[in-house]
Coordinates of C-alpha atoms in Angstrom, one line a residue:
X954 CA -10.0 -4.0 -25.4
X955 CA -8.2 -1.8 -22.5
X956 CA -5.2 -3.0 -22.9
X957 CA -5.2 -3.2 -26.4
X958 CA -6.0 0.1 -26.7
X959 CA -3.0 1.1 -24.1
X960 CA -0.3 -0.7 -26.6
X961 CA 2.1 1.7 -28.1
X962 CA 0.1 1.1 -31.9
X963 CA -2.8 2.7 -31.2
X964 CA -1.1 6.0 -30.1
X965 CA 1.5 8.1 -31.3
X966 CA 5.0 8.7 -28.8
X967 CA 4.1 12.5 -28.9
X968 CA 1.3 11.5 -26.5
X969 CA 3.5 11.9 -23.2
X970 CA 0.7 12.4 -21.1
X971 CA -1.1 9.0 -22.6
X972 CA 2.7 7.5 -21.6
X973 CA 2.3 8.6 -18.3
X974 CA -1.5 6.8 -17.7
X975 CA -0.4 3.6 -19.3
X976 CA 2.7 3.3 -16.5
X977 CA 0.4 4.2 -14.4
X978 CA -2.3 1.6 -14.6
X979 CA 0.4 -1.0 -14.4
X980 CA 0.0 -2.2 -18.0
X981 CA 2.4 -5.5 -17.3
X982 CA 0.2 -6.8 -14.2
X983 CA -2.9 -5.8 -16.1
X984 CA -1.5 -8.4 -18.9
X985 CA -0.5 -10.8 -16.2
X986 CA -4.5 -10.5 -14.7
X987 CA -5.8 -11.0 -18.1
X988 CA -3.9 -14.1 -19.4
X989 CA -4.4 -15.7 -16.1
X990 CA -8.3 -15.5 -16.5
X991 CA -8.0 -16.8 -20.1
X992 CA -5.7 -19.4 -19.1
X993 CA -6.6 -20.3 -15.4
X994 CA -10.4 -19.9 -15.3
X995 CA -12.2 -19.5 -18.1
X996 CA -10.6 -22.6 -19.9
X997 CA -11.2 -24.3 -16.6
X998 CA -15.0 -23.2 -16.1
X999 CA -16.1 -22.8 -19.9
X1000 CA -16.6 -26.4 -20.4
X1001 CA -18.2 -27.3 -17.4
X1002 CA -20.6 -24.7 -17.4
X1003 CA -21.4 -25.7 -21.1
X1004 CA -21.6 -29.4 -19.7
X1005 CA -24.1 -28.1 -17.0
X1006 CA -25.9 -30.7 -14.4
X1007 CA -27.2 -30.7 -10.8
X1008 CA -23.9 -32.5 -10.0
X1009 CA -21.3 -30.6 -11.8
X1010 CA -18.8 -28.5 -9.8
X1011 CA -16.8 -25.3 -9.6
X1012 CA -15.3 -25.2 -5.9
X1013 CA -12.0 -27.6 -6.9
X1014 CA -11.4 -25.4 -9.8
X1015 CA -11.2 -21.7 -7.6
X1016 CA -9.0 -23.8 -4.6
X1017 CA -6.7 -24.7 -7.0
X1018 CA -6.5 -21.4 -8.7
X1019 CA -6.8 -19.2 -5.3
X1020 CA -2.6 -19.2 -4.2
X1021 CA -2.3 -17.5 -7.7
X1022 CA -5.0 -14.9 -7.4
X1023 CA -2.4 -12.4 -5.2
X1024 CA -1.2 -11.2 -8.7
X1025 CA -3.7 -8.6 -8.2
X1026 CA -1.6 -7.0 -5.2
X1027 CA 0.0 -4.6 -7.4
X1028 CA -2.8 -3.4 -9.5
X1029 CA -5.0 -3.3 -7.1
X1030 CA -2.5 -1.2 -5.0
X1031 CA -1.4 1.2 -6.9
X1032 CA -5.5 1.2 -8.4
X1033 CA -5.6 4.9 -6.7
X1034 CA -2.9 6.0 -8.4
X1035 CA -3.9 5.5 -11.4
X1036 CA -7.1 7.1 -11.3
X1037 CA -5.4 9.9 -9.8
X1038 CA -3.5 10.2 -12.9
X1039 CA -6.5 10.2 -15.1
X1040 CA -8.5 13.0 -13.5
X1041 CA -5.2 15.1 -13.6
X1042 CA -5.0 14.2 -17.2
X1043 CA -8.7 15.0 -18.3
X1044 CA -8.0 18.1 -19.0
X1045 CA -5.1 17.8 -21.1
X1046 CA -6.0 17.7 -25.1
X1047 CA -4.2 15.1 -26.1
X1048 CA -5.2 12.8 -23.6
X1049 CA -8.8 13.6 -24.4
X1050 CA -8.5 12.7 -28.1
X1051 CA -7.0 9.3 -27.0
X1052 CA -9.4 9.0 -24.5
X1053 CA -12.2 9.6 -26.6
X1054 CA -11.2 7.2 -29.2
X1055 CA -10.2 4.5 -26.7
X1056 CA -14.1 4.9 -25.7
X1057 CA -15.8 4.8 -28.8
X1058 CA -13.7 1.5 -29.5
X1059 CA -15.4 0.3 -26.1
X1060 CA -18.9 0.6 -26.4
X1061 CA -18.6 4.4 -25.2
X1062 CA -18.1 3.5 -21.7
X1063 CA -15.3 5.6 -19.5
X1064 CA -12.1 4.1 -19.0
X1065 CA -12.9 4.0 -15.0
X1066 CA -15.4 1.9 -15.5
X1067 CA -13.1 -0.6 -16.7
X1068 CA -10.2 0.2 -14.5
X1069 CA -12.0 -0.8 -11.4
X1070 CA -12.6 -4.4 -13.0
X1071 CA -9.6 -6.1 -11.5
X1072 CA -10.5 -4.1 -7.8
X1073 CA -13.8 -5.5 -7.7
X1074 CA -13.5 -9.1 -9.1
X1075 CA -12.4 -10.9 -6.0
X1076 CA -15.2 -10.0 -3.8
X1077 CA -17.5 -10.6 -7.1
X1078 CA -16.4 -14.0 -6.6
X1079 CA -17.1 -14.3 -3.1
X1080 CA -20.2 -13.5 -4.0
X1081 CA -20.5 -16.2 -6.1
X1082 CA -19.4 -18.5 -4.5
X1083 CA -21.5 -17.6 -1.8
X1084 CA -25.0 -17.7 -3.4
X1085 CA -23.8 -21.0 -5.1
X1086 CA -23.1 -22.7 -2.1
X1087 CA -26.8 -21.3 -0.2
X1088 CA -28.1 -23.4 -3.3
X1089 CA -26.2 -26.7 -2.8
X1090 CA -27.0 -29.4 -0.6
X1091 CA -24.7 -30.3 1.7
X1092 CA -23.8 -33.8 0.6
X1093 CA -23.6 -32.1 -3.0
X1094 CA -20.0 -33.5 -4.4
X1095 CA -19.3 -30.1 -4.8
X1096 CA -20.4 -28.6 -1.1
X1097 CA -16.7 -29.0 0.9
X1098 CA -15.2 -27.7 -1.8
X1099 CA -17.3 -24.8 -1.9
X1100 CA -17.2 -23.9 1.4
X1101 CA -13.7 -23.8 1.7
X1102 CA -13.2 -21.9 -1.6
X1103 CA -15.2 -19.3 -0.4
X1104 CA -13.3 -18.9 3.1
X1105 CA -10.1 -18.2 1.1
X1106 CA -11.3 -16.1 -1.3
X1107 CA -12.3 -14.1 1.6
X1108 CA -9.1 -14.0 3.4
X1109 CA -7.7 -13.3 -0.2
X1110 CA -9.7 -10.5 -0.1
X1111 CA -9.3 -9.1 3.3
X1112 CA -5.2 -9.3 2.1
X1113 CA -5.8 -7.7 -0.8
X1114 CA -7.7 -4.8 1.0
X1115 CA -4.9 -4.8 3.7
X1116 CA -2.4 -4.2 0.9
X1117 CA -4.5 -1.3 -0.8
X1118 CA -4.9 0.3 2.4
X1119 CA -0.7 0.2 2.9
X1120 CA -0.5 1.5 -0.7
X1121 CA -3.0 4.6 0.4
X1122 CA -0.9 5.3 3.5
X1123 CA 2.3 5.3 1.6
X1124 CA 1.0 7.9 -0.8
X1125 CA -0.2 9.8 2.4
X1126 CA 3.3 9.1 3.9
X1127 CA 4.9 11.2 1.4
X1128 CA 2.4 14.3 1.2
X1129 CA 3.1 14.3 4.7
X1130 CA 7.1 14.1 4.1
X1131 CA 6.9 17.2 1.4
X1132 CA 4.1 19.1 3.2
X1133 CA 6.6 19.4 6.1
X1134 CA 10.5 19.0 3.8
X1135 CA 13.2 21.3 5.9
X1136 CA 10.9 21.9 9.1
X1137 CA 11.8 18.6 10.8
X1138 CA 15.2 17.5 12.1
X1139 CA 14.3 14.0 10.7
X1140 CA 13.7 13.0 7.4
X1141 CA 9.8 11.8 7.4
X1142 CA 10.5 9.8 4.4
X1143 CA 12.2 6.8 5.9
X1144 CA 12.1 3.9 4.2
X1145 CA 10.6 2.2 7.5
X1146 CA 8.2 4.8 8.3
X1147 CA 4.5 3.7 8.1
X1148 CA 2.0 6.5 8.3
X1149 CA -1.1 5.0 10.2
X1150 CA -3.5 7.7 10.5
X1151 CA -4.3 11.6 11.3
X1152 CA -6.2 13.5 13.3
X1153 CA -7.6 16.9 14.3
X1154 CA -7.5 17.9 18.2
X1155 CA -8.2 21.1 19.3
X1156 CA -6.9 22.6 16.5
X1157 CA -3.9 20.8 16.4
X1158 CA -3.0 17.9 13.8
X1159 CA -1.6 14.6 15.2
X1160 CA -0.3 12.0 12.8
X1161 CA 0.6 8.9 13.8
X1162 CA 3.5 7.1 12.4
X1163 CA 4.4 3.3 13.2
X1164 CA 8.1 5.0 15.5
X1165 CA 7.1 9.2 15.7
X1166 CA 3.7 11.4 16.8
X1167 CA 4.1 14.3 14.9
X1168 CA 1.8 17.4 16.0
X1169 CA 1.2 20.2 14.1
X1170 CA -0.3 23.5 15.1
X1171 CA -1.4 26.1 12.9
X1172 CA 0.4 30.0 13.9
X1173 CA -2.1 33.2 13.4
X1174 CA -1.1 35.4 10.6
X1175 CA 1.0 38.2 12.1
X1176 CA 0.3 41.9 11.0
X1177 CA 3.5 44.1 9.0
X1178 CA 3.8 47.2 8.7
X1179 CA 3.9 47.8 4.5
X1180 CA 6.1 50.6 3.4
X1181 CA 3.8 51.3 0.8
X1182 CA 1.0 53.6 1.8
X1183 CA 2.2 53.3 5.6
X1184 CA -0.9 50.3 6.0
X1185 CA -0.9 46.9 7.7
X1186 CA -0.6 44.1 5.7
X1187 CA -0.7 40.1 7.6
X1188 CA 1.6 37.2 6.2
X1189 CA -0.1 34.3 5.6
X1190 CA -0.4 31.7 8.5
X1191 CA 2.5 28.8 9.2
X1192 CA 2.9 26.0 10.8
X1193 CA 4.6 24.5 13.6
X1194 CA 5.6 20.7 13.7
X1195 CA 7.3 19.0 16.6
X1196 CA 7.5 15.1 16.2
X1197 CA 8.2 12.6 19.5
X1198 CA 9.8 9.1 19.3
X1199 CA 7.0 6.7 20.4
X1200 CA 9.0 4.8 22.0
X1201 CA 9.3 7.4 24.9
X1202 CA 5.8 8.0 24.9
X1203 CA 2.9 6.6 27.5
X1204 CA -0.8 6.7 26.5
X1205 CA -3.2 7.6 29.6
X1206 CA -6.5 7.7 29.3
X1207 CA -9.9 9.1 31.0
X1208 CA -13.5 9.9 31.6
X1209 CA -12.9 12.8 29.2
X1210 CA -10.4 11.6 26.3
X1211 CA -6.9 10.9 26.8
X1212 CA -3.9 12.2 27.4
X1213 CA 0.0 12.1 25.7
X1214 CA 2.9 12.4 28.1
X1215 CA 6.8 11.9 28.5
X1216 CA 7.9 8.7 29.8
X1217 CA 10.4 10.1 32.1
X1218 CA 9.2 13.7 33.2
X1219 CA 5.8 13.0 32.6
X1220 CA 5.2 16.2 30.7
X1221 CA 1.5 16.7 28.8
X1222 CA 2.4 16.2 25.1
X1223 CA -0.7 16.5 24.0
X1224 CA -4.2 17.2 26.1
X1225 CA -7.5 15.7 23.9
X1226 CA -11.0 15.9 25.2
X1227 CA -13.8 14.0 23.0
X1228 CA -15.7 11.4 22.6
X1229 CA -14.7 8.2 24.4
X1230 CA -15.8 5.8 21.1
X1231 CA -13.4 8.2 19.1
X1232 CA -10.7 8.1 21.9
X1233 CA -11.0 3.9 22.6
X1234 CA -10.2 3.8 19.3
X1235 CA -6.8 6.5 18.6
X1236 CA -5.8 4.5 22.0
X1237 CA -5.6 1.3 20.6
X1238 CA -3.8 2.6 17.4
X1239 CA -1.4 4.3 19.1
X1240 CA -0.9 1.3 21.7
X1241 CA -0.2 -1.1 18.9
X1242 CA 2.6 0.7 17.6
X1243 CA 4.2 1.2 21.2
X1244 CA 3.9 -2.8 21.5
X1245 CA 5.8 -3.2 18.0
X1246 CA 8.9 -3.2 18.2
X1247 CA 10.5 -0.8 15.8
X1248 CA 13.3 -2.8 14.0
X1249 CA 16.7 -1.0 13.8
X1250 CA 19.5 -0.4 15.8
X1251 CA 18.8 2.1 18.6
X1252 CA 21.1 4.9 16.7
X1253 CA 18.6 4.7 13.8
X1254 CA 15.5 5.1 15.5
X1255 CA 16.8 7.9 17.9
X1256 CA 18.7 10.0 14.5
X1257 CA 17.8 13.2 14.4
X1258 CA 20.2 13.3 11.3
X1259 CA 18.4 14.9 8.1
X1260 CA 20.7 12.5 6.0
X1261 CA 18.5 8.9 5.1
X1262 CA 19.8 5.8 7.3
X1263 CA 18.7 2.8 6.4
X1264 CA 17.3 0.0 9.3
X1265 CA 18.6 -2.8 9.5
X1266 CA 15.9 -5.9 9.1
X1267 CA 17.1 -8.5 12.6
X1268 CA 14.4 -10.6 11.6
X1269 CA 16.3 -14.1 11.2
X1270 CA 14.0 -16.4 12.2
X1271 CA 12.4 -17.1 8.5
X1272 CA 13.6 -17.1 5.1
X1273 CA 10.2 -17.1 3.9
X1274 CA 9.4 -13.7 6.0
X1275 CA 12.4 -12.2 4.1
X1276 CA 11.6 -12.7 0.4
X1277 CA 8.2 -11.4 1.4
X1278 CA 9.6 -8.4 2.9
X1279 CA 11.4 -8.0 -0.1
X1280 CA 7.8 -8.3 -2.3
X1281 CA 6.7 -5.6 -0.3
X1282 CA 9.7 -3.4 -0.9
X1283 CA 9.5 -4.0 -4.7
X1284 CA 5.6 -3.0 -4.8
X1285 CA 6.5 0.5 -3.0
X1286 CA 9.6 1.2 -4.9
X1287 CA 7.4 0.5 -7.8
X1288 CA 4.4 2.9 -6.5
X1289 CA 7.1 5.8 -5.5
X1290 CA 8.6 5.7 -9.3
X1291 CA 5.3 6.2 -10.7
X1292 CA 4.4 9.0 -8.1
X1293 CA 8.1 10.4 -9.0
X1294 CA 7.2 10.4 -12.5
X1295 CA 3.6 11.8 -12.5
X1296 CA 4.4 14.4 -9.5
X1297 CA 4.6 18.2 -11.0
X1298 CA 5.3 19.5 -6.8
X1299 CA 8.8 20.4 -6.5
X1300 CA 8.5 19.3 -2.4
X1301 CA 6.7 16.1 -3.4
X1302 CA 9.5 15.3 -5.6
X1303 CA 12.2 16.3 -3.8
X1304 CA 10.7 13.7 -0.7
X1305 CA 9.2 11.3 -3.4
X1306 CA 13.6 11.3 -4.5
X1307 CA 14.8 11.0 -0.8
X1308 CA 12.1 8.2 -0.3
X1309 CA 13.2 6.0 -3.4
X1310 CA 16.8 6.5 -2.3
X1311 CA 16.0 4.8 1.2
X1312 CA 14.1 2.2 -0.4
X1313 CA 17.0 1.4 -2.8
X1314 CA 19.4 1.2 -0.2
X1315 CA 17.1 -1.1 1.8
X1316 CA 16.2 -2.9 -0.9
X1317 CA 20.4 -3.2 -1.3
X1318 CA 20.1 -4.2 2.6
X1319 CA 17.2 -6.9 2.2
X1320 CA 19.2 -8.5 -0.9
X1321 CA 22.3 -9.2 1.3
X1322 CA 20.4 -10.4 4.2
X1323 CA 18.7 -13.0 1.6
X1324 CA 21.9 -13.9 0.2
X1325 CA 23.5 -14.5 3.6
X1326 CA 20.4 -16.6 4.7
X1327 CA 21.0 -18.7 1.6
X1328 CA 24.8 -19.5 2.2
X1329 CA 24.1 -20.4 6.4
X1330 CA 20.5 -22.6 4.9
X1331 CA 23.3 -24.2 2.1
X1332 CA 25.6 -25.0 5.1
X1333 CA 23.4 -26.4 7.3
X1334 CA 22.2 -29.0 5.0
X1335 CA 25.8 -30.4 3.7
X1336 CA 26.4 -30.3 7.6
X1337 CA 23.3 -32.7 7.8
X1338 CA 24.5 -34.4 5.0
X1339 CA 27.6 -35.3 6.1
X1340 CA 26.6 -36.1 9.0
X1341 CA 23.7 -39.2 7.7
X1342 CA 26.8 -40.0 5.7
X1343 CA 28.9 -40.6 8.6
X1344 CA 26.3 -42.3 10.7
X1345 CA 25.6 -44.5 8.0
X1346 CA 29.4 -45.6 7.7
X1347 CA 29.4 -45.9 11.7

């Protein structure tokens, strides 16, 4: 009924801001969820179920239907979007006449309640799976194949929460980029740039990037002296953001917290005191981005150039890593266009633009690496080819 009720028929093409919540709900992958249930599962399960006996089984059906059930990678990451979206749009008039008559073709039930249908049905199938299998005896026919159903379909959804959580950081990424547009002598918007998490330190603001620590500090508001009235008037309080390359960073820790400093002078970059759970565990973040290695020529990662450059990906050892790095491309280009679209921040834009620019030319990047991998796989097999041909002649 939701996505029937988000076709173009049932609303008119004045209804922009009912355009903007159907893109953003990811109307084709909702379609692509829903016929895969009709045609995957429930033609599958329907007639056992109605067939029901102690020895009837379910596992062979979900581990034969599990590799497909990543088709919820995009809904499910760009879920937070869209219910952003939807409280922005409440308000609007429009959207509140569609809404209400979407809802009182529904049963009267909120369209949340139905957009978080496709988040929570993995784990709902752990679930049952789970209590299915604490009922089954173990030399059930059906008993192996539940147990192993159930172990995928929790990795699936430990993926699947891996890949909302990379969709939440990118949207962070980019408040980040426009919060701070024109302070930085680097463009925070890289198309490489992972933002991993943010904290508050003694009044200071750390973020944490997968290749930069950037460190904010908020200024006092200085008094002027008006002209009108001869009084004192304050400007309102700004901020001042230095960023560090990671990579010439070292980590040392204490009794007390922890403490930031310059690999070669050994200058205190940042001083924290707190907690030593709390510390242990900004320590480990940041140590696991100074053990990856950031992938890009060294001029790239050490640009302090405010015009985009684009990495270059040296990962050759797998084809199969590269057309999933270019899955993953495709699902953030997809999440920055809808941000692009729905943003009404002239700074989110103009970082939401320069970020879809880097991602287009990496994209442009990715596609040539994949075509070059091709031609050197193609090769390689009429050089094997040729040569089983020759031995066989020999």
């Amino acid at each position: 009924m939701v996505i029937s009720s988000c076709n173009g028929s049932t609303f008119s093409s004045k209804l922009l801001p009912v355009a903007s919540f159907r893109e953003s709900v990811t109307q084709r992958s909702l379609r692509i969820i829903y016929n895969f249930h009709e045609q995957s599962i429930l033609s599958k399960i329907l007639p056992r179920v109605e067939s029901w006996n102690l020895y009837q089984c379910l596992g062979d059906i979900f581990l034969e239907i599990i590799s497909m059930m990543k088709i919820y990678t995009q809904y499910i990451s760009n879920y937070a979007t869209s219910i952003n979206v939807y409280r922005e749009l409440e308000t609007n008039r429009n959207f509140q006449e569609w809404t209400r008559a979407v809802e009182a073709e529904i049963g009267g039930k909120v369209l949340p309640f139905f957009l978080i249908m496709p988040v929570q049905r993995i784990p709902r199938y752990v679930l049952l799976l789970g209590d299915l299998l604490k009922h089954t005896w173990q030399d059930h026919p059906d008993y192996n194949n539940l147990q192993e159903a159930t172990k995928k379909l929790q990795d699936l959804t430990a993926f699947l929460d891996t890949k909302e959580q990379e969709a939440e950081n990118l949207t962070r990424l980019v408040k980040i980029a426009a919060e701070f547009q024109g302070m930085l002598k680097i463009n925070l918007a890289e198309a490489h740039r992972k933002f991993i998490r943010e904290d508050t330190f003694n009044g200071q603001n750390v973020y944490l990037f997968n290749d930069i620590l950037l460190i904010t500090s908020a200024q006092p508001a200085q008094p002027t002296k008006s002209t009108w009235k001869k009084r004192f008037s304050y400007q309102p309080s700004s901020s001042r953001a230095t960023f560090h390359w990671i990579r010439n960073l070292k980590v040392v820790g204490n009794e007390t917290g922890f403490q930031v400093l310059a690999s070669g002078s050994g200058a205190v970059i940042l001083d924290v005191t707190l907690e030593k759970e709390y510390g242990d565990g900004w320590l480990t973040s940041f140590k696991a981005q100074k053990r990856r290695r950031i992938v890009g020529p060294s001029h790239i990662r050490n640009s302090t150039s405010v015009v985009p450059k684009v990495p270059t990906i040296t990962r050759d050892d797998s084809f199969v890593l590269l057309q999933q790095n270019q899955e993953v491309l495709r699902n953030h280009m997809f999440k920055v266009n809808v941000h692009l679209k729905t943003s009404k921040k002239k700074k989110e834009k103009k970082a939401l633009s320069a970020l879809q620019q880097n991602l287009l030319l990496e994209a442009q990047q990715l596609e040539k690496q994949i075509e070059q991998k091709k031609k050197t796989r193609g090769q390689l097999r009429r050089s094997n080819s040729v040569g089983e041909l020759l031995a066989r002649k020999v």
